[in-house]
């Protein structure tokens, strides 16, 4: 896994508004989720990588080459802007072939690439309709098509799933994964964490202009020592179950759920707890309906690191 | 007895009622927003210059003897008669200043709502399309009346005060009525004219240019046509000429262009009709939620 | 991809796109107005020939020179960069393997060509209809080509200046309006060399009528009113310099500017 | 319940938007789902009286949607999907303005505006000009203007779009608080199924203008056979063989999730006994039900 996109002590602000503050980061192949609260510097980072902004301090490089005012890196890089904006008075076909002019392809190759991109996002039958008449899902897919038409090996997507209905989301998630499986690099930014979780487990969390966390979600969750892990057990007699664990030193806190069936346990030593749980349940003869870890998802990781 | 305010959402104990003028808040807010625009107060104040000039004219006309030497040729202008008021109401700079104030102050009335798609907020309230237009139009009415009826009547009052007698009023009792009539005409016309152009595009700047452009272009066009063909009826192309014709008629003065005044009234009415039709079609409820 | 290829591709892209938007049709309609006028004049004055026709041509030139090309250049010039920023379609262009200046030059060239076609068609129709009486006379064609040349240079100069304005200012249209219709008209009343600080002065100096020559009616006076012309060669050089300078400035600015859509 | 429609149909020219929809919406929060173009916004527009249906009729809060439009709109709060505000105004005057347009006296509207702005979390930013508001703040502002006149019903169109994760949680809590115990009926149209899942008890799914599914979420998602999804720690092989010995089928997914299909008569605790025998840690144990996304996919068809 070689480093594809690298930022070294990257800082950027405009006026007195802080964008990024001394970010050092290396992204490899595969899908990386970029997330952070509004105004955390997420879109500033996206703009710096796609050469729409100049770094104030530090550098950002794609495959070792600086990005600002260095157009040939875009030969191998595709970008999907966040806003739902297009040249509205052209058809899907004209939009793709128009943008493909800038890669030095022959006319025949442009037509062939446009056709292939349309097939990938299955908009072939709509290629001669004006983009003005496209539905939100189709617009998002044509935007994806223009980013992959020149066969780049890096794809940067800014909120690609926003505004799509569940089927549209599924379709685009599958396309992004197929793109990744061809050994390419994808950077996806999104506000809706379940969407990021559907795409990848590798995230970069930016907050107040700094990298707060980077790596696989479960790995990060483990590292968060400050907050004990929550384990929820729904069984026929939660109080009996609780009675058996009261003496256990590793348990920090136990609460009973409003439905009167759930016991939520907080502990630092999950291993130890799970080790004993099966035995205790059988010994007490309880009927267990569900065991789950409510805070083992990206939302709670996000809350811990960013929350108030 | 202790009370604890329940956390979270709390209800409102008042009662919602249909009001007599449901559109009044729209007007009040429209006027406030106009005054909040940068440099609008300056433009608005400037629009009162002609009325001030004519006020000075009134003063001089009373003190004609001491100004005799100074005001050689223009004593003809300074004998105060309905013609004096007609000139005030129909001179070019007066009308142009009204267009200037309306373009800057009320250009965005509908354009801003279209741009920020806030129409759907209006129409998810118990508000008809009629109320929406009435509210917006009375914002324009406010500015036009303040620039026409108010100074007009004030001038009449000052004429009586300066002359120290009611003679003037007795000789022309119908003059205040003409002033009100003509102000009403301007209010109605500019109301429709501004709202029509304001609903044409989302882009505020474009609308301002349209309000100016259409007004000036119509005048220039009719000037060129008359220059080439010398047919008086061509004056009907120009918005200002039509307004001046109507004004001259209302004040019982000689018409500036020898075209029957009825034609000018017809042209102005046609523009208002066109505007009403376009507005009714443009602010359809489907448009409201895109 | 070499810079010149990039410019050609951008030219192709916006040449195609420019024709598509509704605005081109609106300006074509505006260009129709002189043609209609010419037809009407032909019908009304078909009996009389001679100088009267050329006088009306003068009046038309006022429309073209001081209104039509200025409006066209103002709109298309300011939208070379401002349009992409305002509609946020800029990110589609600057994430392509082409230098940013190529976008400005390519798009400017495409819009200039579009404007030239609009003006050529409109001028051509109205001019030849107006002078239909003596089509045989070769001098007629020479004057037409000269008019077209002047308007072409006007499009380039005004277009470049307004492109620069569009790149620098946020409120380019308002400033453009003040310059195009305020400063350019007022300048003719100023004495001496102040006239040199306007584009219209050089355009007027290139017109085929010597000022103090025969005063052929109101039209000519209108155009050449108190004009102290500079020599045609100098005027062409000045116009070329204006175009080149403002385009270069626009390209340089576009290259270093960061466009921040509201965060 | 307050929303009832019978055989509602509407057409934009040739395109059929609603084709004979009949339903009664349950209490509490109701999710309105469907792919783009299924007729969701058309249904909202008809209920709000922006469109007059071709066929069929309906009642909102007892008022007829054709004749008593003003009454419906007085007691309905609508949070539109698209960004909308009025430039040049601050949040308090904006909210009070729309309160007034709903029929509130001016002073009451101003007082209530402050209260509602604090409630949606815009307390400190309520005097700032709306032009300086971020997308997330505008989203909360839309909720505030929908609540200012204390409506009986709330129509929320994509309430959590362009909010950051923390903002999304807060708005979801607000909606939960409103719909749970404050006697306000909430109809939510959203594409983010996780939100609908966490907010709504019942759901309505539209497809091509027809009612594809309607009812309480729990009933719609129940499945007949007992399928358990497990996550374990330790040597899965032995555990798997042990379970198969008890007569249930075991599949292992690529992300480590183990699916156990128990026979009807099987006792779930056998899984625990098997785990104990092969000393495996059972880290997650859930009786599977179709996820809302799967329900949506097979109700609406194509995957």
CSV table of N, CA and C in Angstrom, one decimal, chain C residues 32-87:
chain,number,residue,atom,x,y,z
C,32,UNK,N,-32.2,42.1,-33.8
C,32,UNK,CA,-33.2,42.1,-34.8
C,32,UNK,C,-33.7,43.5,-35.0
C,33,UNK,N,-33.7,44.3,-33.9
C,33,UNK,CA,-34.4,45.6,-33.9
C,33,UNK,C,-33.9,46.5,-35.0
C,34,UNK,N,-32.5,46.7,-35.2
C,34,UNK,CA,-32.1,47.5,-36.4
C,34,UNK,C,-32.6,47.0,-37.7
C,35,UNK,N,-32.6,45.7,-37.8
C,35,UNK,CA,-33.0,45.1,-39.1
C,35,UNK,C,-34.5,45.5,-39.4
C,36,UNK,N,-35.3,45.4,-38.4
C,36,UNK,CA,-36.7,45.8,-38.6
C,36,UNK,C,-36.8,47.3,-39.0
C,37,UNK,N,-36.0,48.0,-38.3
C,37,UNK,CA,-36.0,49.5,-38.6
C,37,UNK,C,-35.6,49.7,-40.0
C,38,UNK,N,-34.6,49.0,-40.5
C,38,UNK,CA,-34.1,49.2,-41.8
C,38,UNK,C,-35.2,48.9,-42.8
C,39,UNK,N,-35.9,47.8,-42.6
C,39,UNK,CA,-37.0,47.4,-43.5
C,39,UNK,C,-38.0,48.5,-43.5
C,40,UNK,N,-38.4,49.0,-42.4
C,40,UNK,CA,-39.5,50.0,-42.3
C,40,UNK,C,-39.0,51.3,-43.1
C,41,UNK,N,-37.7,51.6,-42.9
C,41,UNK,CA,-37.2,52.8,-43.6
C,41,UNK,C,-37.3,52.6,-45.1
C,42,UNK,N,-36.9,51.4,-45.5
C,42,UNK,CA,-36.9,51.2,-47.0
C,42,UNK,C,-38.3,51.4,-47.5
C,43,UNK,N,-39.3,50.9,-46.8
C,43,UNK,CA,-40.7,51.0,-47.3
C,43,UNK,C,-41.1,52.4,-47.4
C,44,UNK,N,-40.8,53.1,-46.3
C,44,UNK,CA,-41.3,54.5,-46.2
C,44,UNK,C,-40.6,55.5,-47.1
C,45,UNK,N,-39.3,55.2,-47.2
C,45,UNK,CA,-38.5,56.2,-48.0
C,45,UNK,C,-38.0,55.6,-49.4
C,46,UNK,N,-38.7,54.6,-49.9
C,46,UNK,CA,-38.0,53.9,-51.0
C,46,UNK,C,-37.9,54.9,-52.2
C,47,UNK,N,-38.7,55.9,-52.3
C,47,UNK,CA,-38.5,56.8,-53.5
C,47,UNK,C,-37.2,57.5,-53.4
C,48,UNK,N,-36.9,58.2,-52.3
C,48,UNK,CA,-35.7,59.0,-52.2
C,48,UNK,C,-34.5,58.1,-52.0
C,49,UNK,N,-33.4,58.5,-52.7
C,49,UNK,CA,-32.1,57.7,-52.5
C,49,UNK,C,-31.0,58.6,-52.0
C,50,UNK,N,-29.8,58.3,-52.3
C,50,UNK,CA,-28.7,59.2,-52.0
C,50,UNK,C,-28.4,59.3,-50.5
C,51,UNK,N,-28.0,60.5,-50.1
C,51,UNK,CA,-27.4,60.7,-48.8
C,51,UNK,C,-28.3,60.2,-47.7
C,52,UNK,N,-29.7,60.3,-47.9
C,52,UNK,CA,-30.6,60.0,-46.8
C,52,UNK,C,-30.3,58.6,-46.3
C,53,UNK,N,-30.1,57.7,-47.2
C,53,UNK,CA,-29.8,56.3,-46.8
C,53,UNK,C,-28.6,56.2,-45.9
C,54,UNK,N,-27.5,56.9,-46.3
C,54,UNK,CA,-26.3,56.8,-45.5
C,54,UNK,C,-26.5,57.5,-44.2
C,55,UNK,N,-27.3,58.5,-44.1
C,55,UNK,CA,-27.6,59.2,-42.8
C,55,UNK,C,-28.2,58.2,-41.9
C,56,UNK,N,-29.2,57.4,-42.4
C,56,UNK,CA,-29.8,56.4,-41.5
C,56,UNK,C,-28.8,55.4,-41.0
C,57,UNK,N,-27.8,55.1,-42.0
C,57,UNK,CA,-26.8,54.1,-41.6
C,57,UNK,C,-26.0,54.7,-40.4
C,58,UNK,N,-25.8,56.0,-40.4
C,58,UNK,CA,-25.1,56.6,-39.3
C,58,UNK,C,-25.9,56.4,-38.0
C,59,UNK,N,-27.2,56.6,-38.1
C,59,UNK,CA,-28.0,56.4,-36.8
C,59,UNK,C,-27.9,55.0,-36.4
C,60,UNK,N,-27.9,54.0,-37.3
C,60,UNK,CA,-27.8,52.6,-36.9
C,60,UNK,C,-26.4,52.4,-36.2
C,61,UNK,N,-25.4,53.0,-36.8
C,61,UNK,CA,-24.1,52.8,-36.2
C,61,UNK,C,-24.1,53.3,-34.7
C,62,UNK,N,-24.8,54.3,-34.5
C,62,UNK,CA,-24.9,54.8,-33.1
C,62,UNK,C,-25.4,53.6,-32.2
C,63,UNK,N,-26.5,53.0,-32.7
C,63,UNK,CA,-27.1,51.9,-32.0
C,63,UNK,C,-26.0,50.8,-31.7
C,64,UNK,N,-25.3,50.4,-32.8
C,64,UNK,CA,-24.4,49.3,-32.7
C,64,UNK,C,-23.2,49.7,-31.8
C,65,UNK,N,-22.6,50.9,-32.1
C,65,UNK,CA,-21.3,51.2,-31.5
C,65,UNK,C,-21.5,51.5,-30.0
C,66,UNK,N,-22.6,52.3,-29.7
C,66,UNK,CA,-22.6,52.8,-28.4
C,66,UNK,C,-23.7,52.1,-27.5
C,67,UNK,N,-24.3,51.1,-28.1
C,67,UNK,CA,-25.3,50.3,-27.3
C,67,UNK,C,-25.1,48.8,-27.4
C,68,UNK,N,-25.2,48.3,-28.6
C,68,UNK,CA,-25.3,46.9,-28.8
C,68,UNK,C,-24.0,46.1,-28.4
C,69,UNK,N,-22.9,46.6,-29.0
C,69,UNK,CA,-21.7,45.8,-28.6
C,69,UNK,C,-21.3,46.0,-27.2
C,70,UNK,N,-21.7,47.2,-26.6
C,70,UNK,CA,-21.3,47.4,-25.2
C,70,UNK,C,-22.1,46.5,-24.3
C,71,UNK,N,-23.4,46.4,-24.6
C,71,UNK,CA,-24.3,45.4,-23.8
C,71,UNK,C,-23.8,44.0,-24.0
C,72,UNK,N,-23.5,43.6,-25.2
C,72,UNK,CA,-23.1,42.2,-25.5
C,72,UNK,C,-21.8,42.0,-24.7
C,73,UNK,N,-20.8,42.9,-24.9
C,73,UNK,CA,-19.5,42.7,-24.2
C,73,UNK,C,-19.7,42.7,-22.7
C,74,UNK,N,-20.5,43.6,-22.2
C,74,UNK,CA,-20.7,43.7,-20.8
C,74,UNK,C,-21.2,42.3,-20.2
C,75,UNK,N,-22.2,41.8,-20.9
C,75,UNK,CA,-22.8,40.6,-20.4
C,75,UNK,C,-21.9,39.4,-20.5
C,76,UNK,N,-21.4,39.2,-21.8
C,76,UNK,CA,-20.6,38.0,-22.0
C,76,UNK,C,-19.2,38.2,-21.4
C,77,UNK,N,-18.7,39.4,-21.4
C,77,UNK,CA,-17.3,39.6,-20.8
C,77,UNK,C,-17.3,39.3,-19.3
C,78,UNK,N,-18.3,39.9,-18.6
C,78,UNK,CA,-18.3,39.6,-17.1
C,78,UNK,C,-18.6,38.2,-16.8
C,79,UNK,N,-19.3,37.5,-17.7
C,79,UNK,CA,-19.6,36.1,-17.4
C,79,UNK,C,-18.5,35.1,-17.7
C,80,UNK,N,-17.4,35.6,-18.3
C,80,UNK,CA,-16.4,34.6,-18.6
C,80,UNK,C,-15.9,33.9,-17.3
C,81,UNK,N,-15.7,34.7,-16.3
C,81,UNK,CA,-15.3,34.1,-15.0
C,81,UNK,C,-16.4,34.1,-14.0
C,82,UNK,N,-17.1,35.3,-13.9
C,82,UNK,CA,-18.1,35.4,-12.8
C,82,UNK,C,-19.2,34.3,-12.9
C,83,UNK,N,-19.6,34.0,-14.2
C,83,UNK,CA,-20.6,33.0,-14.3
C,83,UNK,C,-20.3,31.6,-13.7
C,84,UNK,N,-19.0,31.2,-14.0
C,84,UNK,CA,-18.6,29.9,-13.4
C,84,UNK,C,-18.5,30.0,-11.9
C,85,UNK,N,-18.2,31.1,-11.4
C,85,UNK,CA,-18.1,31.2,-9.9
C,85,UNK,C,-19.5,31.2,-9.3
C,86,UNK,N,-20.3,32.1,-10.0
C,86,UNK,CA,-21.7,32.2,-9.4
C,86,UNK,C,-22.5,30.9,-9.5
C,87,UNK,N,-22.4,30.2,-10.6
C,87,UNK,CA,-23.1,28.9,-10.7
C,87,UNK,C,-22.3,27.8,-10.1
